[in-house]
PDB file of C-alpha atoms in Angstrom:
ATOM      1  CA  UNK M   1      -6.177   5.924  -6.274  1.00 91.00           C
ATOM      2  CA  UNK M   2      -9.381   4.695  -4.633  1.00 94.00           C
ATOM      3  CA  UNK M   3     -13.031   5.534  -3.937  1.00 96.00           C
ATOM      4  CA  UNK M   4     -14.578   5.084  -0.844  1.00 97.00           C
ATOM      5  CA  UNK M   5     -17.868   5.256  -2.219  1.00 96.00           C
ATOM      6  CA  UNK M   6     -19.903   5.678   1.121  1.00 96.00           C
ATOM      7  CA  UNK M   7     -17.716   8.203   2.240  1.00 97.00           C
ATOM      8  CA  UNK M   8     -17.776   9.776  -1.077  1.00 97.00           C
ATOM      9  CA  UNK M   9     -13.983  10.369  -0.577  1.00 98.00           C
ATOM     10  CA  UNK M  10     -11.052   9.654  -3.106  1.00 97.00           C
ATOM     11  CA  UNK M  11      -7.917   8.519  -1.996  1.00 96.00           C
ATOM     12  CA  UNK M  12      -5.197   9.269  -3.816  1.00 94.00           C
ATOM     13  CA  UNK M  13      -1.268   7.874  -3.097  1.00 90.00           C
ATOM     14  CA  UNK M  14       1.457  10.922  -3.822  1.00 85.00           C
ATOM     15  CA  UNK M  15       5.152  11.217  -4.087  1.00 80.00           C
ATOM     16  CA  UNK M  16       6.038  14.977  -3.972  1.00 83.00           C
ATOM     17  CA  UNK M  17       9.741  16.244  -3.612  1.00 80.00           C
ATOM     18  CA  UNK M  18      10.747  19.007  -2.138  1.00 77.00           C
ATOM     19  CA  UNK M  19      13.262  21.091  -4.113  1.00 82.00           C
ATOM     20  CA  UNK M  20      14.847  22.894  -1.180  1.00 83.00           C
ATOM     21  CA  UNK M  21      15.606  19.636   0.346  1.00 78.00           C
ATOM     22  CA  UNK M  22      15.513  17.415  -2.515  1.00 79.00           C
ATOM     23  CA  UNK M  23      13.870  14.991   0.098  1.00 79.00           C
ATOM     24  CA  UNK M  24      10.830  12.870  -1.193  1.00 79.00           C
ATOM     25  CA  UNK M  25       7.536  12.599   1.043  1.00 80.00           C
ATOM     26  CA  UNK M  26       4.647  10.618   0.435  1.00 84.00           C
ATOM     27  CA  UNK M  27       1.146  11.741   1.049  1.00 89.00           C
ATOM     28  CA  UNK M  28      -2.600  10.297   1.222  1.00 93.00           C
ATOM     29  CA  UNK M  29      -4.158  13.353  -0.407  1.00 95.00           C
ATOM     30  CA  UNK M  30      -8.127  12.789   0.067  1.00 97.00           C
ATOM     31  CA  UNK M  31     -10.501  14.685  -1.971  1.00 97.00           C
ATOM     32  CA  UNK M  32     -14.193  15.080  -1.539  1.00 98.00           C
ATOM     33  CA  UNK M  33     -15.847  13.064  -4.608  1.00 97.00           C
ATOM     34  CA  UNK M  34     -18.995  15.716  -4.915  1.00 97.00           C
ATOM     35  CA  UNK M  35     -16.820  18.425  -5.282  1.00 97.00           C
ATOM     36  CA  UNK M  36     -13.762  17.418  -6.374  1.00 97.00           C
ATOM     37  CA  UNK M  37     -11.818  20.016  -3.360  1.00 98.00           C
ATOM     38  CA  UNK M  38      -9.373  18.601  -1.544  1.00 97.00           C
ATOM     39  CA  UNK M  39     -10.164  17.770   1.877  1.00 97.00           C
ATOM     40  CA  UNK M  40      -6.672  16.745   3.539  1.00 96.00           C
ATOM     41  CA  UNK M  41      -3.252  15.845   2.259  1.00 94.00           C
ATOM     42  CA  UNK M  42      -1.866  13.135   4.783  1.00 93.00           C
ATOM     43  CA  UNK M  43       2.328  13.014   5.257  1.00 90.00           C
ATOM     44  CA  UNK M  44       3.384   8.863   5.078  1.00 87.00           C
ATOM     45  CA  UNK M  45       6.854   9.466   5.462  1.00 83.00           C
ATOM     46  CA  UNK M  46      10.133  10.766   3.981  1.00 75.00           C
ATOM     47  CA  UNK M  47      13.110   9.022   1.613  1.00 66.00           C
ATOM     48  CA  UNK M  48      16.691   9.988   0.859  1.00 53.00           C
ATOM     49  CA  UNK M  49      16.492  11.970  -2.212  1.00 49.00           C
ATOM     50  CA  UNK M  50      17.877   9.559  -4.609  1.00 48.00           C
ATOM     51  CA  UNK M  51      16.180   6.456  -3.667  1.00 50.00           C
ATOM     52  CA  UNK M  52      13.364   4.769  -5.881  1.00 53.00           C
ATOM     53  CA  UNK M  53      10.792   3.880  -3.795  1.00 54.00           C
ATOM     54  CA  UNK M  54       7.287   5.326  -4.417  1.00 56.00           C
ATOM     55  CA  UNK M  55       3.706   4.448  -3.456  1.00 54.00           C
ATOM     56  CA  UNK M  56       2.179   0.946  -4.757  1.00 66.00           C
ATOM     57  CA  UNK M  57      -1.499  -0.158  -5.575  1.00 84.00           C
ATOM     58  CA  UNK M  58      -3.528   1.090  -2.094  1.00 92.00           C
ATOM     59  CA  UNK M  59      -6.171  -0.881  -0.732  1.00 93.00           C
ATOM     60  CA  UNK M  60      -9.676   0.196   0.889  1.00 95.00           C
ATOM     61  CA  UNK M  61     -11.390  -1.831   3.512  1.00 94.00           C
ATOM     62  CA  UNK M  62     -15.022  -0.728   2.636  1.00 92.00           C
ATOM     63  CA  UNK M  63     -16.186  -1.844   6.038  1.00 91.00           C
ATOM     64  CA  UNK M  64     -14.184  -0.336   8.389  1.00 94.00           C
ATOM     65  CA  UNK M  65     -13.398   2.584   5.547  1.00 96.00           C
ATOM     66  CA  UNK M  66      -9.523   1.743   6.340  1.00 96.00           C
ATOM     67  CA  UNK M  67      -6.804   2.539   3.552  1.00 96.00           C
ATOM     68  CA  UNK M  68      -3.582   0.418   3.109  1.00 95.00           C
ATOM     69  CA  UNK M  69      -0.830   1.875   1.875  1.00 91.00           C
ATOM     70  CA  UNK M  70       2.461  -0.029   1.060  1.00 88.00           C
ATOM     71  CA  UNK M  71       5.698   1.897   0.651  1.00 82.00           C
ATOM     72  CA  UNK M  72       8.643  -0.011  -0.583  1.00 75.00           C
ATOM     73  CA  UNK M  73      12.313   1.942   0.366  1.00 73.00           C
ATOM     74  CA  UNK M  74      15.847   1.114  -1.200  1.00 71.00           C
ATOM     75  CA  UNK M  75      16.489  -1.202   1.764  1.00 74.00           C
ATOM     76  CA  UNK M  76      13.632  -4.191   1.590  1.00 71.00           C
ATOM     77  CA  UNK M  77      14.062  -4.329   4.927  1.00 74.00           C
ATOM     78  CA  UNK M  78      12.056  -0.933   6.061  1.00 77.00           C
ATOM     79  CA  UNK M  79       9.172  -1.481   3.682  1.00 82.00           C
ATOM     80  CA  UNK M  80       5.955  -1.183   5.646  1.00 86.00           C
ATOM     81  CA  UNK M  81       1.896  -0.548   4.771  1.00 90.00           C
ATOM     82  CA  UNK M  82       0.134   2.251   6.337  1.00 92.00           C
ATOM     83  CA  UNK M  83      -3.204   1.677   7.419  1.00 95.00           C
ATOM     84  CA  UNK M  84      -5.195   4.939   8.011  1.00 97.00           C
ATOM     85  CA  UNK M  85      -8.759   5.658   9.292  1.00 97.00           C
ATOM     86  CA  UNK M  86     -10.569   6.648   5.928  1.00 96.00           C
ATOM     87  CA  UNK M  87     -13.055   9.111   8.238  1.00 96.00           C
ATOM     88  CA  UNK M  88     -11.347  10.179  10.655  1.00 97.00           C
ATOM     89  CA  UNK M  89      -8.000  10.565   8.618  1.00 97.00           C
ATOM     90  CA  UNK M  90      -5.607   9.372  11.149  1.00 97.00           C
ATOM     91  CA  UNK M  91      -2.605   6.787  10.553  1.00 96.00           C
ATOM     92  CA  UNK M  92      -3.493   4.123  12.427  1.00 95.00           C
ATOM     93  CA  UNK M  93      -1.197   1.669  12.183  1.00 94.00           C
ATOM     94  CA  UNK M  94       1.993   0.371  10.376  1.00 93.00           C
ATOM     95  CA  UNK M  95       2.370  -3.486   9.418  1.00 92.00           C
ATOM     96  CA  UNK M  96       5.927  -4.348   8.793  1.00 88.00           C
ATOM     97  CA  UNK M  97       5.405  -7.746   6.983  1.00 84.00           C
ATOM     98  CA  UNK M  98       7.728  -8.690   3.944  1.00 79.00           C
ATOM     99  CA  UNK M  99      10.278  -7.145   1.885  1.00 80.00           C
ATOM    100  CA  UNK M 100       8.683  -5.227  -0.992  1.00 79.00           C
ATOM    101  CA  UNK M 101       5.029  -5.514  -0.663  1.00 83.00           C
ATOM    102  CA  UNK M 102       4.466  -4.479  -3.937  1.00 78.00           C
ATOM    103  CA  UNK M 103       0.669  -5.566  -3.887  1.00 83.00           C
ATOM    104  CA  UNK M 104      -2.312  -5.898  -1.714  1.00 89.00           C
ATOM    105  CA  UNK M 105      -5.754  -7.033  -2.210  1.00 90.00           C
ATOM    106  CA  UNK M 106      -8.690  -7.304   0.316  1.00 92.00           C
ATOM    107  CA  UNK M 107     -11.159 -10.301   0.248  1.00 88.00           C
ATOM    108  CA  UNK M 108     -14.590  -9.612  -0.844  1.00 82.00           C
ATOM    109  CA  UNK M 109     -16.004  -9.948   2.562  1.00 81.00           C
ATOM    110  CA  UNK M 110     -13.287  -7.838   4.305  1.00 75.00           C
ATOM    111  CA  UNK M 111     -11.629 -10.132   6.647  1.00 89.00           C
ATOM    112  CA  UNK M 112      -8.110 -10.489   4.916  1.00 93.00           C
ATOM    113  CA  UNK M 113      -5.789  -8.673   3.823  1.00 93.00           C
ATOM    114  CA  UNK M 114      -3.260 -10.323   1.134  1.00 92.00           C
ATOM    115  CA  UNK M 115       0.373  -9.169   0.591  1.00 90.00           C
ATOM    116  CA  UNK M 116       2.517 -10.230  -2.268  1.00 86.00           C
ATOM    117  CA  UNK M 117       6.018  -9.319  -1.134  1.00 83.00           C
ATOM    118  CA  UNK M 118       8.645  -9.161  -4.412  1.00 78.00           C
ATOM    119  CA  UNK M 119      11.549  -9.453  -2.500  1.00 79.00           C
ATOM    120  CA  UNK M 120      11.070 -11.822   0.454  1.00 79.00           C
ATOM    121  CA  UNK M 121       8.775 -14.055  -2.465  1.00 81.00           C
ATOM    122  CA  UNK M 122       6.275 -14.682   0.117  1.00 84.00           C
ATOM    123  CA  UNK M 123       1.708 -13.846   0.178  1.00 88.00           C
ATOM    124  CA  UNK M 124       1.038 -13.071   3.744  1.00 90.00           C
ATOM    125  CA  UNK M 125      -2.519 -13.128   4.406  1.00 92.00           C
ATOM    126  CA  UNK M 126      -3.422 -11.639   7.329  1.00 93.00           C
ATOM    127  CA  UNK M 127      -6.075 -10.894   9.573  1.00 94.00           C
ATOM    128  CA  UNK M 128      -7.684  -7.271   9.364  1.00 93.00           C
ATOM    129  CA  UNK M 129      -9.320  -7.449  12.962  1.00 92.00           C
ATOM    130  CA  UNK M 130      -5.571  -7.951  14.466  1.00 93.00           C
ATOM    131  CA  UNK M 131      -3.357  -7.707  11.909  1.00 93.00           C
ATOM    132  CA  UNK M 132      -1.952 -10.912  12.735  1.00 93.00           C
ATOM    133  CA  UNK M 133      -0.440 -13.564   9.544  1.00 92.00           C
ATOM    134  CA  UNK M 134      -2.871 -15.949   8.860  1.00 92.00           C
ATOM    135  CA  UNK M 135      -0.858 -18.266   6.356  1.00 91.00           C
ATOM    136  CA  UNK M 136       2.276 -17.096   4.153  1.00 89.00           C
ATOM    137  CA  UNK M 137       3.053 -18.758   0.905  1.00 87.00           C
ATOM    138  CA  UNK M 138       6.848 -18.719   0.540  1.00 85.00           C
ATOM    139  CA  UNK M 139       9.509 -19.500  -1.856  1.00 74.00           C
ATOM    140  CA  UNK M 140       7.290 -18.348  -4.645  1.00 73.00           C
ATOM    141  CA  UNK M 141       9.005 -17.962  -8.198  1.00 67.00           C
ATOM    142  CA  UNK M 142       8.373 -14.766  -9.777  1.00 55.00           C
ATOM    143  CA  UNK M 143      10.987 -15.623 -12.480  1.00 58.00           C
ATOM    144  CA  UNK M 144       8.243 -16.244 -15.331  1.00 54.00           C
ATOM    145  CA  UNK M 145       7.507 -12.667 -15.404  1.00 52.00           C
ATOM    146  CA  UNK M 146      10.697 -11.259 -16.972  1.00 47.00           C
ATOM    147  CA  UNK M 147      10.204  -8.146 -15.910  1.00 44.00           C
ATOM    148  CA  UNK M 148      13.427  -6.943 -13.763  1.00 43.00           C
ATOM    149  CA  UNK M 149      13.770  -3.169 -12.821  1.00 38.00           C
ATOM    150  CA  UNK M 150      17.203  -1.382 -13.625  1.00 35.00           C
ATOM    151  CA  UNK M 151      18.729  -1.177 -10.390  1.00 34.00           C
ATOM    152  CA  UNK M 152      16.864  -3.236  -8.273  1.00 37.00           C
ATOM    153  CA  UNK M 153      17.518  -6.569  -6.819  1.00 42.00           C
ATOM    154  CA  UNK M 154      15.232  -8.871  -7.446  1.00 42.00           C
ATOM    155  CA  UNK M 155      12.044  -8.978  -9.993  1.00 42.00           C
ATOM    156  CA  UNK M 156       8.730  -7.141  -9.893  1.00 44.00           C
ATOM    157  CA  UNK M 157       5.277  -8.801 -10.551  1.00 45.00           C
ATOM    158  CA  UNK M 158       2.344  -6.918 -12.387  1.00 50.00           C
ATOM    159  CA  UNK M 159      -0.610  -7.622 -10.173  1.00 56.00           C
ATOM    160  CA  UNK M 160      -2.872 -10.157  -7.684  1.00 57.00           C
ATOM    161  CA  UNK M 161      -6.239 -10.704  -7.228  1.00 58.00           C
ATOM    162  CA  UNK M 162      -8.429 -12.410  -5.183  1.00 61.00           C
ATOM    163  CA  UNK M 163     -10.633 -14.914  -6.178  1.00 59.00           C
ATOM    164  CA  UNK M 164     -13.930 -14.033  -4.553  1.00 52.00           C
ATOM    165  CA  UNK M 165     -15.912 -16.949  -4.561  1.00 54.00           C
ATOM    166  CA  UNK M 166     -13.097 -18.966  -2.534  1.00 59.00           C
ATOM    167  CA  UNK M 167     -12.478 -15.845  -0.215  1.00 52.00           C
TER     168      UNK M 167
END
């Protein structure tokens, strides 16, 4: 979860199933951080009921009051990040950039937006004024981490931060 402090909003990333269905949704449920009510529960998408892919680490742009939210799917290929309007709660966008953007961080001042993609072994930093790639680090080895998921290709990585001074 986050806290848009200004707002006085919290963010909070769910994966809900529904037992008619058996289908998995994900949701942006936003509460007010006076009163603790929610406010609005916002519907990402939908999964196939047996696949493994839940919500990562979301981001807040405390500028612009945008949220990022990466969702990773059984096949890399459709992972995307959601970028909603933290006021105005409306999905804005949807950044298809790497396989398995497990984290993102935004730089101190706000102007990028880094990716660390498990799969495709690539950092995409990008532009948050057009969303464009900025630089991508590729070919990174993730292999010093030994931590591999049951079932899943590939390796997973624990975190990323940004180094604030530099950025």
């Amino acid at each position: 979860f986050i806290v848009d402090f200004e707002l006085k909003r919290i963010f909070i990333g769910m994966r809900l199933r529904d037992r008619d269905s058996n289908k998995f949704a994900y949701y942006l449920t936003v509460v007010d951080a006076t009163t603790l009510e929610e406010i609005q529960r916002i519907k990402i998408d939908e999964s196939s009921p047996y696949s493994f892919n839940f919500p990562m680490k979301l981001a807040l742009d405390k500028k612009s009051h945008k949220i990022y939210f990466p969702l990773t799917f059984q096949n890399p290929s459709d992972d995307y990040i959601t970028v909603i309007d933290g006021d105005t709660l409306e999905i804005e966008n949807r950044l298809v950039i790497g396989e398995r953007p497990l984290r993102i961080e935004i730089s101190n001042n706000t102007e990028k937006l880094y990716i660390l993609n498990s799969i495709s072994k690539t950092i995409n930093i990008i532009n948050l004024e057009n969303y464009e790639i900025i630089k991508s680090y590729n070919n990174l080895d993730f292999t010093n981490t030994n931590l591999e998921w049951s079932g899943m290709e590939g390796v997973d990585t624990i975190g990323m931060s940004v180094d604030e001074l530099q950025n």
